[in-house]
């Protein structure tokens, strides 16, 4: 299959790179543009309502090019989820980057930093919604988090059952995020994030660093 | 408005009550049947895809009767959510029913007991899905949990910021439930529930009973 040339809107300029003329040399740019469009479509519409055709339209390319680079809808969802979760991938380094005593607080501070920022929060919420309402989306998310995030985290934990411990910690953060950012239950929704970190940090510490 | 007589299927027999003939004396039975139908429709289809008309059809009554007893779709959703959350309403008593030292473990045991039972779990998951994908459903859920569950719980906690503490505890349980029952991430999905209670109990203890 020959990748079609981008069809509609010009590529958006990306910060930090000079604009380039469209053409055969823009295959990497087209691939990036498809991936960005996929992230935005899944974040705005959720898994069920996003289509390869819609992604192609948003990226200004032929649908065949989306298939060519990414394969099935599940596969491009997986690639978009990896992009969306990229900001969370620093969590294992945050846990490792200091004294063992402070690991729980560093983890809480890092993860709530990601959640407090709307730019990173909104696509994460969209992925959670998709996983809650669609089994195919749940399977993609499950595989990605297990493979990329929790196993790496568990590798660095010196406790019994490190995968289980890492999931207790992740589950805690996800549940607080649901109450604070989705259901927006008070007082959780308006509590200073430092108050949350102060309470959740010692819990994560116990899960991740204590027997 | 005169309540219409039940139109289609006969009332399902309910355990513990003798069957009764249909007729004007069955207004309470019709109301119960509508509420049960609403719970089932919301649990199976979610908030967005459930309609007053569909509830009426499942209950075997005229849609006007659903409006008559329950009002708007949001109002009948609220009534169905109360029915769905009824099994969780024993949580404050579980926390109070024993030594202060054991409050966290009792809370964890009570709540995971509710979640482990598919009969109570599946409608709860359906409500969570609805709240995650629809703002009107989130508002109903928020009001019900704040008013009925967390405030009662907070009343019985002798700690600073009891509402905040109760929400930290609730958020933890909800997040673990998402990983275990929805995303089904391993090893959380297959872990013995006693292992979860053993880890989560001390966390709930700290949130609910320690400064």
PDB file of N, CA, C and O in Angstrom, chain A residues 176 179 185-189, chain B residues 146 150 162-172:
ATOM      1  N   UNK A 176      -9.499   8.340  44.061  1.00  0.00           N
ATOM      2  CA  UNK A 176      -9.549   9.742  44.493  1.00  0.00           C
ATOM      3  C   UNK A 176      -9.770  10.643  43.281  1.00  0.00           C
ATOM      4  O   UNK A 176     -10.548  11.612  43.334  1.00  0.00           O
ATOM      5  N   UNK A 179     -13.453  10.721  42.339  1.00  0.00           N
ATOM      6  CA  UNK A 179     -14.292  11.560  43.206  1.00  0.00           C
ATOM      7  C   UNK A 179     -13.985  13.043  43.007  1.00  0.00           C
ATOM      8  O   UNK A 179     -14.882  13.871  43.009  1.00  0.00           O
ATOM      9  N   UNK A 185     -17.186  15.431  44.038  1.00  0.00           N
ATOM     10  CA  UNK A 185     -17.844  15.407  45.332  1.00  0.00           C
ATOM     11  C   UNK A 185     -17.101  16.321  46.300  1.00  0.00           C
ATOM     12  O   UNK A 185     -15.877  16.293  46.373  1.00  0.00           O
ATOM     13  N   UNK A 186     -17.876  17.135  47.023  1.00  0.00           N
ATOM     14  CA  UNK A 186     -17.259  18.020  48.018  1.00  0.00           C
ATOM     15  C   UNK A 186     -17.221  17.325  49.367  1.00  0.00           C
ATOM     16  O   UNK A 186     -18.143  16.578  49.687  1.00  0.00           O
ATOM     17  N   UNK A 187     -16.154  17.568  50.167  1.00  0.00           N
ATOM     18  CA  UNK A 187     -15.096  18.565  49.987  1.00  0.00           C
ATOM     19  C   UNK A 187     -13.916  18.106  49.137  1.00  0.00           C
ATOM     20  O   UNK A 187     -13.003  18.886  48.904  1.00  0.00           O
ATOM     21  N   UNK A 188     -13.937  16.842  48.635  1.00  0.00           N
ATOM     22  CA  UNK A 188     -12.766  16.344  47.909  1.00  0.00           C
ATOM     23  C   UNK A 188     -12.451  17.203  46.685  1.00  0.00           C
ATOM     24  O   UNK A 188     -11.287  17.449  46.375  1.00  0.00           O
ATOM     25  N   UNK A 189     -13.500  17.646  45.972  1.00  0.00           N
ATOM     26  CA  UNK A 189     -13.287  18.356  44.714  1.00  0.00           C
ATOM     27  C   UNK A 189     -12.527  19.670  44.917  1.00  0.00           C
ATOM     28  O   UNK A 189     -11.753  20.084  44.054  1.00  0.00           O
TER      29      UNK A 189
ATOM     30  N   UNK B 146     -23.451  11.960  48.898  1.00  0.00           N
ATOM     31  CA  UNK B 146     -23.161  12.985  49.905  1.00  0.00           C
ATOM     32  C   UNK B 146     -24.212  12.966  51.001  1.00  0.00           C
ATOM     33  O   UNK B 146     -23.908  12.971  52.186  1.00  0.00           O
ATOM     34  N   UNK B 150     -22.152   9.412  52.934  1.00  0.00           N
ATOM     35  CA  UNK B 150     -20.929   9.967  53.511  1.00  0.00           C
ATOM     36  C   UNK B 150     -21.214  10.884  54.688  1.00  0.00           C
ATOM     37  O   UNK B 150     -20.452  10.894  55.643  1.00  0.00           O
ATOM     38  N   UNK B 162     -14.060  15.137  58.984  1.00  0.00           N
ATOM     39  CA  UNK B 162     -14.594  13.786  58.776  1.00  0.00           C
ATOM     40  C   UNK B 162     -15.134  13.546  57.370  1.00  0.00           C
ATOM     41  O   UNK B 162     -15.004  12.438  56.845  1.00  0.00           O
ATOM     42  N   UNK B 163     -15.735  14.568  56.713  1.00  0.00           N
ATOM     43  CA  UNK B 163     -16.245  14.333  55.348  1.00  0.00           C
ATOM     44  C   UNK B 163     -15.082  14.018  54.398  1.00  0.00           C
ATOM     45  O   UNK B 163     -15.175  13.121  53.559  1.00  0.00           O
ATOM     46  N   UNK B 164     -14.011  14.786  54.521  1.00  0.00           N
ATOM     47  CA  UNK B 164     -12.826  14.565  53.686  1.00  0.00           C
ATOM     48  C   UNK B 164     -12.275  13.160  53.938  1.00  0.00           C
ATOM     49  O   UNK B 164     -11.962  12.421  52.990  1.00  0.00           O
ATOM     50  N   UNK B 165     -12.196  12.781  55.217  1.00  0.00           N
ATOM     51  CA  UNK B 165     -11.676  11.455  55.558  1.00  0.00           C
ATOM     52  C   UNK B 165     -12.568  10.349  54.982  1.00  0.00           C
ATOM     53  O   UNK B 165     -12.071   9.352  54.455  1.00  0.00           O
ATOM     54  N   UNK B 166     -13.875  10.536  55.114  1.00  0.00           N
ATOM     55  CA  UNK B 166     -14.796   9.519  54.586  1.00  0.00           C
ATOM     56  C   UNK B 166     -14.642   9.398  53.073  1.00  0.00           C
ATOM     57  O   UNK B 166     -14.747   8.301  52.511  1.00  0.00           O
ATOM     58  N   UNK B 167     -14.373  10.512  52.396  1.00  0.00           N
ATOM     59  CA  UNK B 167     -14.210  10.462  50.935  1.00  0.00           C
ATOM     60  C   UNK B 167     -12.876   9.846  50.529  1.00  0.00           C
ATOM     61  O   UNK B 167     -12.783   9.189  49.486  1.00  0.00           O
ATOM     62  N   UNK B 168     -11.833  10.056  51.325  1.00  0.00           N
ATOM     63  CA  UNK B 168     -10.574   9.350  51.054  1.00  0.00           C
ATOM     64  C   UNK B 168     -10.803   7.836  51.128  1.00  0.00           C
ATOM     65  O   UNK B 168     -10.318   7.073  50.279  1.00  0.00           O
ATOM     66  N   UNK B 169     -11.538   7.403  52.159  1.00  0.00           N
ATOM     67  CA  UNK B 169     -11.811   5.971  52.317  1.00  0.00           C
ATOM     68  C   UNK B 169     -12.676   5.454  51.162  1.00  0.00           C
ATOM     69  O   UNK B 169     -12.370   4.417  50.559  1.00  0.00           O
ATOM     70  N   UNK B 170     -13.734   6.191  50.843  1.00  0.00           N
ATOM     71  CA  UNK B 170     -14.623   5.762  49.758  1.00  0.00           C
ATOM     72  C   UNK B 170     -13.879   5.734  48.430  1.00  0.00           C
ATOM     73  O   UNK B 170     -14.043   4.803  47.624  1.00  0.00           O
ATOM     74  N   UNK B 171     -13.046   6.748  48.189  1.00  0.00           N
ATOM     75  CA  UNK B 171     -12.281   6.800  46.945  1.00  0.00           C
ATOM     76  C   UNK B 171     -11.343   5.607  46.817  1.00  0.00           C
ATOM     77  O   UNK B 171     -11.186   5.041  45.726  1.00  0.00           O
ATOM     78  N   UNK B 172     -10.737   5.220  47.924  1.00  0.00           N
ATOM     79  CA  UNK B 172      -9.832   4.071  47.875  1.00  0.00           C
ATOM     80  C   UNK B 172     -10.594   2.806  47.460  1.00  0.00           C
ATOM     81  O   UNK B 172     -10.158   2.064  46.570  1.00  0.00           O
TER      82      UNK B 172
END
